[in-house]
CSV table of C-alpha atoms and ligand atoms in Angstrom, one decimal:
chain,number,residue,atom,x,y,z
A,1,UNK,CA,144.4,106.3,84.9
A,2,UNK,CA,145.3,109.7,86.4
A,3,UNK,CA,144.4,112.8,84.3
A,4,UNK,CA,145.5,116.3,85.0
A,5,UNK,CA,143.0,119.0,83.9
A,6,UNK,CA,144.2,122.7,83.3
A,7,UNK,CA,141.7,125.5,82.9
A,8,UNK,CA,142.6,129.2,82.2
A,9,UNK,CA,140.0,130.3,79.6
A,10,UNK,CA,138.5,133.3,81.5
A,11,UNK,CA,139.0,134.5,85.0
A,12,UNK,CA,139.6,131.3,86.9
A,13,UNK,CA,142.8,129.5,87.0
A,14,UNK,CA,142.2,125.9,87.9
A,15,UNK,CA,144.2,122.6,88.1
A,16,UNK,CA,142.6,119.3,88.9
A,17,UNK,CA,143.7,115.6,89.0
A,18,UNK,CA,141.0,113.0,88.2
A,19,UNK,CA,141.3,109.2,88.8
A,20,UNK,CA,139.5,107.7,85.9
A,21,UNK,CA,138.5,104.0,85.7
A,22,UNK,CA,139.5,102.4,82.3
A,23,UNK,CA,136.7,99.8,82.5
A,24,UNK,CA,133.7,102.0,83.5
A,25,UNK,CA,132.6,105.5,83.3
A,26,UNK,CA,133.6,106.2,87.1
A,27,UNK,CA,135.8,109.1,87.8
A,28,UNK,CA,137.1,110.3,91.1
A,29,UNK,CA,138.1,113.9,91.8
A,30,UNK,CA,141.5,113.6,93.6
A,31,UNK,CA,142.0,117.3,93.8
A,32,UNK,CA,140.4,120.3,92.2
A,33,UNK,CA,142.0,123.6,92.9
A,34,UNK,CA,140.4,126.9,91.8
A,35,UNK,CA,141.9,130.4,92.1
A,36,UNK,CA,139.5,133.1,91.2
A,37,UNK,CA,140.7,136.5,89.9
A,38,UNK,CA,137.5,138.2,90.9
A,39,UNK,CA,139.1,141.0,93.1
A,40,UNK,CA,141.6,141.9,90.3
A,41,UNK,CA,138.8,142.7,87.9
A,42,UNK,CA,136.3,144.3,90.3
A,43,UNK,CA,137.5,147.8,89.9
A,44,UNK,CA,136.8,147.6,86.1
A,45,UNK,CA,133.3,146.1,86.3
A,46,UNK,CA,134.2,143.2,84.0
A,47,UNK,CA,137.0,140.9,83.0
A,48,UNK,CA,140.0,142.6,81.6
A,49,UNK,CA,141.8,140.2,79.1
A,50,UNK,CA,145.4,141.5,79.8
A,51,UNK,CA,145.0,141.3,83.6
A,52,UNK,CA,143.4,137.9,83.3
A,53,UNK,CA,146.6,136.5,81.3
A,54,UNK,CA,148.9,138.1,83.9
A,55,UNK,CA,147.1,136.7,86.8
A,56,UNK,CA,147.0,133.2,85.4
A,57,UNK,CA,150.8,133.4,84.7
A,58,UNK,CA,151.4,134.5,88.2
A,59,UNK,CA,149.6,131.6,90.0
A,60,UNK,CA,149.6,128.6,87.5
A,61,UNK,CA,153.0,127.1,88.4
A,62,UNK,CA,152.3,127.1,92.1
A,63,UNK,CA,148.8,125.7,91.5
A,64,UNK,CA,150.1,122.8,89.5
A,65,UNK,CA,152.7,122.1,92.1
A,66,UNK,CA,150.3,122.2,94.9
A,67,UNK,CA,147.9,119.9,93.1
A,68,UNK,CA,150.6,117.4,92.5
A,69,UNK,CA,151.8,117.5,96.1
A,70,UNK,CA,148.2,117.2,97.5
A,71,UNK,CA,147.6,114.2,95.2
A,72,UNK,CA,150.8,112.7,96.4
A,73,UNK,CA,151.8,111.8,92.8
A,74,UNK,CA,154.8,112.5,90.5
A,75,UNK,CA,154.2,114.0,87.2
A,76,UNK,CA,155.2,110.7,85.5
A,77,UNK,CA,152.2,109.0,87.2
A,78,UNK,CA,149.8,111.0,84.9
A,79,UNK,CA,148.3,109.2,81.9
A,80,UNK,CA,147.1,112.3,80.1
A,81,UNK,CA,147.2,116.1,80.5
A,82,UNK,CA,143.8,117.8,79.4
A,83,UNK,CA,143.9,121.5,78.7
A,84,UNK,CA,141.2,124.0,77.6
A,85,UNK,CA,142.3,125.4,74.2
A,86,UNK,CA,138.9,127.0,73.1
A,87,UNK,CA,136.8,129.0,73.2
A,88,UNK,CA,137.9,131.9,75.6
A,89,UNK,CA,140.3,134.8,75.9
A,90,UNK,CA,143.2,134.0,73.7
A,91,UNK,CA,145.9,135.4,76.0
A,92,UNK,CA,144.4,133.6,78.9
A,93,UNK,CA,144.0,130.2,77.2
A,94,UNK,CA,147.7,130.6,75.9
A,95,UNK,CA,148.9,130.5,79.5
A,96,UNK,CA,147.2,127.1,80.3
A,97,UNK,CA,148.0,125.6,76.9
A,98,UNK,CA,151.7,126.5,77.2
A,99,UNK,CA,151.9,125.0,80.6
A,100,UNK,CA,150.1,121.9,79.5
A,101,UNK,CA,152.4,121.4,76.5
A,102,UNK,CA,155.6,122.2,78.6
A,103,UNK,CA,154.5,119.5,81.2
A,104,UNK,CA,153.7,117.0,78.4
A,105,UNK,CA,157.0,117.7,76.7
A,106,UNK,CA,159.1,117.5,79.8
A,107,UNK,CA,157.6,114.3,81.1
A,108,UNK,CA,156.5,112.6,77.8
A,109,UNK,CA,152.9,112.6,78.8
A,110,UNK,CA,150.2,112.8,76.1
A,111,UNK,CA,148.4,116.1,76.0
A,112,UNK,CA,144.7,116.4,75.0
A,113,UNK,CA,143.1,119.7,73.9
A,114,UNK,CA,139.6,120.4,75.3
A,115,UNK,CA,136.7,122.5,74.2
A,116,UNK,CA,135.5,124.5,77.2
A,117,UNK,CA,131.9,123.9,76.5
A,118,UNK,CA,132.4,120.0,76.2
A,119,UNK,CA,134.0,120.5,79.7
A,120,UNK,CA,131.0,122.2,81.1
A,121,UNK,CA,128.8,119.4,79.6
A,122,UNK,CA,131.2,116.7,81.1
A,123,UNK,CA,130.6,118.2,84.7
A,124,UNK,CA,127.1,116.2,84.6
A,125,UNK,CA,129.2,113.0,84.3
A,126,UNK,CA,131.0,113.7,87.5
A,127,UNK,CA,127.6,113.7,89.1
A,128,UNK,CA,126.1,110.8,87.2
A,129,UNK,CA,128.7,108.8,85.3
A,130,UNK,CA,126.2,106.3,83.6
A,131,UNK,CA,123.5,108.9,82.7
A,132,UNK,CA,121.4,107.8,79.7
A,133,UNK,CA,121.7,109.1,76.2
A,134,UNK,CA,120.4,111.1,74.5
A,135,UNK,CA,121.2,113.8,77.1
A,136,UNK,CA,119.6,117.2,76.3
A,137,UNK,CA,122.0,119.7,78.1
A,138,UNK,CA,121.4,123.4,78.9
A,139,UNK,CA,124.7,125.3,78.8
A,140,UNK,CA,124.3,128.5,80.6
A,141,UNK,CA,127.3,130.7,81.5
A,142,UNK,CA,128.6,134.2,81.2
A,143,UNK,CA,129.8,133.5,77.7
A,144,UNK,CA,127.2,130.8,76.5
A,145,UNK,CA,123.6,130.0,76.3
A,146,UNK,CA,123.0,126.9,74.3
A,147,UNK,CA,121.0,123.7,74.0
A,148,UNK,CA,123.1,120.8,73.1
A,149,UNK,CA,122.0,117.3,72.4
A,150,UNK,CA,124.6,114.7,73.3
A,151,UNK,CA,123.8,111.5,71.6
A,152,UNK,CA,126.9,109.5,72.9
A,153,UNK,CA,130.4,110.2,74.3
A,154,UNK,CA,132.1,112.9,72.1
A,155,UNK,CA,129.0,113.3,70.0
A,156,UNK,CA,127.3,116.7,70.2
A,157,UNK,CA,124.5,118.5,68.1
A,158,UNK,CA,123.7,122.0,68.9
A,159,UNK,CA,120.0,122.7,68.9
A,160,UNK,CA,119.8,126.3,69.9
A,161,UNK,CA,122.0,129.3,70.9
A,162,UNK,CA,121.7,132.9,72.0
A,163,UNK,CA,121.3,135.4,69.2
A,164,UNK,CA,122.8,138.2,71.3
A,165,UNK,CA,123.7,138.1,75.1
A,166,UNK,CA,124.3,135.0,77.0
A,167,UNK,CA,122.1,134.6,79.9
A,168,UNK,CA,124.9,135.0,82.5
A,169,UNK,CA,126.0,138.1,80.9
A,170,UNK,CA,122.4,139.4,81.2
A,171,UNK,CA,122.4,138.5,85.0
A,172,UNK,CA,125.8,140.4,85.3
A,173,UNK,CA,124.7,143.5,83.5
A,174,UNK,CA,121.3,143.8,85.2
A,175,UNK,CA,123.0,143.3,88.6
A,176,UNK,CA,125.4,146.1,87.7
A,177,UNK,CA,122.6,148.5,86.9
A,178,UNK,CA,120.7,147.6,90.2
A,179,UNK,CA,123.9,148.4,92.1
A,180,UNK,CA,124.7,144.9,93.3
A,181,UNK,CA,128.4,143.9,93.7
A,182,UNK,CA,130.3,141.5,91.3
A,183,UNK,CA,129.8,138.6,90.8
A,184,UNK,CA,126.5,139.8,89.4
A,185,UNK,CA,124.5,136.5,89.0
A,186,UNK,CA,124.9,135.1,92.5
A,187,UNK,CA,124.1,138.5,94.1
A,188,UNK,CA,121.2,139.2,92.0
A,189,UNK,CA,119.9,135.7,93.0
A,190,UNK,CA,120.2,136.6,96.7
A,191,UNK,CA,118.3,140.0,96.1
A,192,UNK,CA,115.6,138.2,94.1
A,193,UNK,CA,114.7,136.0,97.1
A,194,UNK,CA,113.5,139.2,98.9
A,195,UNK,CA,111.5,140.5,95.8
A,196,UNK,CA,108.3,139.9,94.2
A,197,UNK,CA,108.7,138.2,90.9
A,198,UNK,CA,105.3,139.3,89.7
A,199,UNK,CA,105.9,143.0,90.3
A,200,UNK,CA,107.2,143.7,86.8
A,201,UNK,CA,105.9,141.9,83.6
A,202,UNK,CA,109.2,141.6,81.7
A,203,UNK,CA,108.3,139.6,78.5
A,204,UNK,CA,110.5,136.6,77.6
A,205,UNK,CA,111.7,136.5,74.0
A,206,UNK,CA,110.2,133.7,71.8
A,207,UNK,CA,112.1,132.8,68.7
A,208,UNK,CA,109.9,129.9,67.7
A,209,UNK,CA,110.2,127.8,65.7
A,210,UNK,CA,114.0,127.9,66.4
A,211,UNK,CA,115.3,126.9,69.8
A,212,UNK,CA,117.5,130.0,70.0
A,213,UNK,CA,117.5,132.4,72.8
A,214,UNK,CA,117.7,136.3,73.1
A,215,UNK,CA,118.4,138.2,76.3
A,216,UNK,CA,119.2,141.8,75.2
A,217,UNK,CA,115.5,142.9,75.2
A,218,UNK,CA,115.0,141.5,78.7
A,219,UNK,CA,118.3,143.2,79.9
A,220,UNK,CA,117.1,146.5,78.4
A,221,UNK,CA,113.6,146.2,79.9
A,222,UNK,CA,115.1,145.6,83.5
A,223,UNK,CA,117.4,148.5,83.0
A,224,UNK,CA,114.6,150.9,82.1
A,225,UNK,CA,112.5,149.7,85.0
A,226,UNK,CA,115.5,150.5,87.3
A,227,UNK,CA,115.5,154.2,85.9
A,228,UNK,CA,111.8,154.6,86.6
A,229,UNK,CA,111.7,152.8,89.9
A,230,UNK,CA,115.2,153.2,91.5
A,231,UNK,CA,114.0,151.9,94.9
A,232,UNK,CA,112.6,148.6,93.7
A,233,UNK,CA,115.7,146.7,93.0
A,234,UNK,CA,114.7,143.5,94.6
A,235,UNK,CA,111.4,143.4,92.7
A,236,UNK,CA,113.2,144.1,89.5
A,237,UNK,CA,115.8,141.3,90.2
A,238,UNK,CA,113.0,138.7,91.1
A,239,UNK,CA,110.9,139.6,87.9
A,240,UNK,CA,114.1,139.6,85.8
A,241,UNK,CA,115.1,136.1,87.1
A,242,UNK,CA,111.7,134.7,86.6
A,243,UNK,CA,111.5,135.8,82.9
A,244,UNK,CA,115.2,134.6,82.3
A,245,UNK,CA,114.3,131.3,83.6
A,246,UNK,CA,111.0,131.1,81.8
A,247,UNK,CA,112.7,131.5,78.5
A,248,UNK,CA,115.2,128.8,79.2
A,249,UNK,CA,112.4,126.3,80.4
A,250,UNK,CA,110.3,126.9,77.6
A,251,UNK,CA,112.9,126.0,75.0
A,252,UNK,CA,114.0,123.0,77.3
A,253,UNK,CA,110.5,121.6,77.2
A,254,UNK,CA,110.2,122.0,73.4
A,255,UNK,CA,113.5,120.3,72.8
A,256,UNK,CA,112.8,117.4,75.2
A,257,UNK,CA,109.6,116.9,73.2
A,258,UNK,CA,111.1,117.2,69.8
A,259,UNK,CA,114.2,115.1,70.3
A,260,UNK,CA,113.0,112.5,72.7
A,261,UNK,CA,115.8,112.8,75.1
A,262,UNK,CA,116.3,110.4,78.0
A,263,UNK,CA,118.1,112.8,80.3
A,264,UNK,CA,118.0,116.5,81.0
A,265,UNK,CA,121.3,118.0,82.3
A,266,UNK,CA,122.3,121.6,83.0
A,267,UNK,CA,125.8,123.1,83.4
A,268,UNK,CA,127.8,126.4,83.4
A,269,UNK,CA,127.8,129.2,85.9
A,270,UNK,CA,124.1,130.0,85.8
A,271,UNK,CA,123.4,126.3,86.6
A,272,UNK,CA,124.4,127.2,90.1
A,273,UNK,CA,121.2,129.3,90.4
A,274,UNK,CA,118.9,127.7,92.9
A,275,UNK,CA,115.7,128.8,91.2
A,276,UNK,CA,117.0,127.4,87.8
A,277,UNK,CA,118.0,124.2,89.4
A,278,UNK,CA,114.5,123.8,91.0
A,279,UNK,CA,112.7,124.6,87.7
A,280,UNK,CA,114.7,122.2,85.8
A,281,UNK,CA,114.3,119.4,88.2
A,282,UNK,CA,110.4,120.0,88.1
A,283,UNK,CA,110.4,120.1,84.3
A,284,UNK,CA,112.3,116.8,84.0
A,285,UNK,CA,110.0,115.2,86.6
A,286,UNK,CA,106.9,116.4,84.6
A,287,UNK,CA,108.4,115.4,81.3
A,288,UNK,CA,109.3,112.0,82.7
A,289,UNK,CA,113.1,112.1,81.9
A,290,UNK,CA,116.0,111.7,84.2
A,291,UNK,CA,117.6,114.8,85.6
A,292,UNK,CA,121.3,115.4,86.4
A,293,UNK,CA,123.1,118.6,87.6
A,294,UNK,CA,126.6,119.1,88.8
A,295,UNK,CA,127.5,120.3,92.3
A,296,UNK,CA,127.4,124.1,92.4
A,297,UNK,CA,131.3,124.2,92.7
A,298,UNK,CA,131.5,122.3,89.4
A,299,UNK,CA,129.0,124.6,87.5
A,300,UNK,CA,131.5,127.6,87.4
A,301,UNK,CA,134.7,127.3,85.6
A,302,UNK,CA,137.0,124.4,87.0
A,303,UNK,CA,139.6,121.9,85.7
A,304,UNK,CA,137.9,118.8,87.0
A,305,UNK,CA,135.3,119.1,84.1
A,306,UNK,CA,138.2,119.7,81.6
A,307,UNK,CA,140.0,116.6,82.9
A,308,UNK,CA,136.7,114.6,82.5
A,309,UNK,CA,136.0,115.9,78.8
A,310,UNK,CA,139.7,115.3,78.0
A,311,UNK,CA,139.4,111.7,79.3
A,312,UNK,CA,136.4,110.9,77.1
A,313,UNK,CA,138.2,112.2,74.0
A,314,UNK,CA,141.5,110.4,74.9
A,315,UNK,CA,140.1,107.1,75.7
A,316,UNK,CA,138.3,107.0,72.3
A,317,UNK,CA,141.7,107.4,70.5
A,318,UNK,CA,143.3,104.3,68.8
A,319,UNK,CA,146.1,102.8,71.0
A,320,UNK,CA,148.8,104.3,68.9
A,321,UNK,CA,147.5,107.9,69.3
A,322,UNK,CA,147.3,107.4,73.1
A,323,UNK,CA,151.3,107.5,73.2
A,324,UNK,CA,153.1,110.7,73.7
A,325,UNK,CA,154.2,112.4,70.6
A,326,UNK,CA,155.7,115.7,69.9
A,327,UNK,CA,153.6,116.1,66.7
A,328,UNK,CA,150.3,115.9,68.9
A,329,UNK,CA,151.5,119.1,70.6
A,330,UNK,CA,151.0,121.2,67.5
A,331,UNK,CA,147.4,122.4,68.5
A,332,UNK,CA,146.6,126.0,68.9
A,333,UNK,CA,144.3,128.2,71.0
A,334,UNK,CA,141.1,129.6,69.6
A,335,UNK,CA,138.9,132.4,70.9
A,336,UNK,CA,135.7,130.8,69.2
A,337,UNK,CA,135.1,127.2,68.3
A,338,UNK,CA,131.6,125.9,67.4
A,339,UNK,CA,130.6,122.8,69.2
A,340,UNK,CA,128.8,121.2,66.3
B,1,KG4,O1,130.9,129.1,83.7
B,1,KG4,P1,131.3,130.4,84.2
B,1,KG4,O2,132.1,130.4,85.5
B,1,KG4,O3,132.1,131.1,83.2
B,1,KG4,C1,131.8,131.2,81.8
B,1,KG4,O4,132.4,130.2,81.1
B,1,KG4,O5,131.2,132.2,81.3
B,1,KG4,O6,129.9,131.2,84.4
B,1,KG4,C2,130.0,132.6,85.0
B,1,KG4,C3,128.6,133.1,85.0
B,1,KG4,C4,128.5,134.5,85.3
B,1,KG4,O7,127.8,135.2,84.3
B,1,KG4,C5,127.9,134.6,86.6
B,1,KG4,O8,127.2,135.8,87.0
B,1,KG4,C6,127.0,133.4,86.5
B,1,KG4,O9,127.7,132.4,85.8
B,1,KG4,N1,126.5,132.9,87.7
B,1,KG4,C7,125.2,132.9,88.2
B,1,KG4,C8,125.1,132.3,89.4
B,1,KG4,N2,126.4,131.9,89.8
B,1,KG4,C9,127.2,132.3,88.8
B,1,KG4,N3,124.1,133.5,87.7
B,1,KG4,C10,122.9,133.4,88.3
B,1,KG4,N4,122.8,132.8,89.5
B,1,KG4,C11,123.8,132.3,90.1
B,1,KG4,N5,123.8,131.8,91.4
B,2,ZN,ZN1,132.7,128.4,81.5
């Protein structure tokens, strides 16, 4: 079945078409178009919600049409439209959701709302469709830092979350203080490669016995170090990154032990970080569990992961609910939606 994914929750407009096998977990990405708004927000040092909505609106129609043309299909070939409806910037979400509903209504194709975090987690299945449950998934992005246990398709349990900043947000803010251009995370990673990770002893927060995270203290410590030692940006970046990853790794190890997971997965923008990928791979090996990670391009926001998560929800519906109905289009957008 062909599934069209639409993602507009933050500053990436993305449209994807996935070919999903009905009898197995196999999914093929036919097309995954991503248009980043990075330049539009660069001047302001962060995402401006009003600009994000307008930029989505400017490009979404041509992106949809290009995806359809490149996939050599007509809209009526689609079995389902999967669209991110939460969480995210409400005005930005509204653009994607309205387009998804309009396409659905015009061509009588069922429309499936998708939780953005379920989308990130689903990116692991694009790499390993038959991964073993329970999977412990580390969700690390600009807006989220969570440990989720996935016990089966569409079954999630949140084990831990950040009590303040998301880890990607901390990467971005420290990068800004150190004077690196946006996007902060990837540029901080590049600078860290040239620095000494042991130059500064930034303590990682420890919220034991919970599996929660905290990044505001580390962010402040790195900012204060920059004020004292303005010429040591690479060392501060390397020491910050080491401590940020240490905190993630410690909680992942504890959760793997406590919940007897069979697989460790990672996802979200920060999962594109090379040092984090290497650490998590080593941890999985040491703890004797399988390891999966999405391609780097599928770590940051994209519609292929939304189509995958939408497919998992859609195929679980009773046959009658898999038919197009106007009533099913009554879902709304939400800025926040807890995953469990
Ligand atoms: O998943 P994503 O595209 O958007 C959200 O849902 O938030 O994640 C974006 C976040 C940003 O904070 C960005 O700086 C971070 O992911 N990021 C990275 C790297 N690439 C992206 N952080 C550290 N190292 C990277 N290589
Ligand atoms: Zn995201």
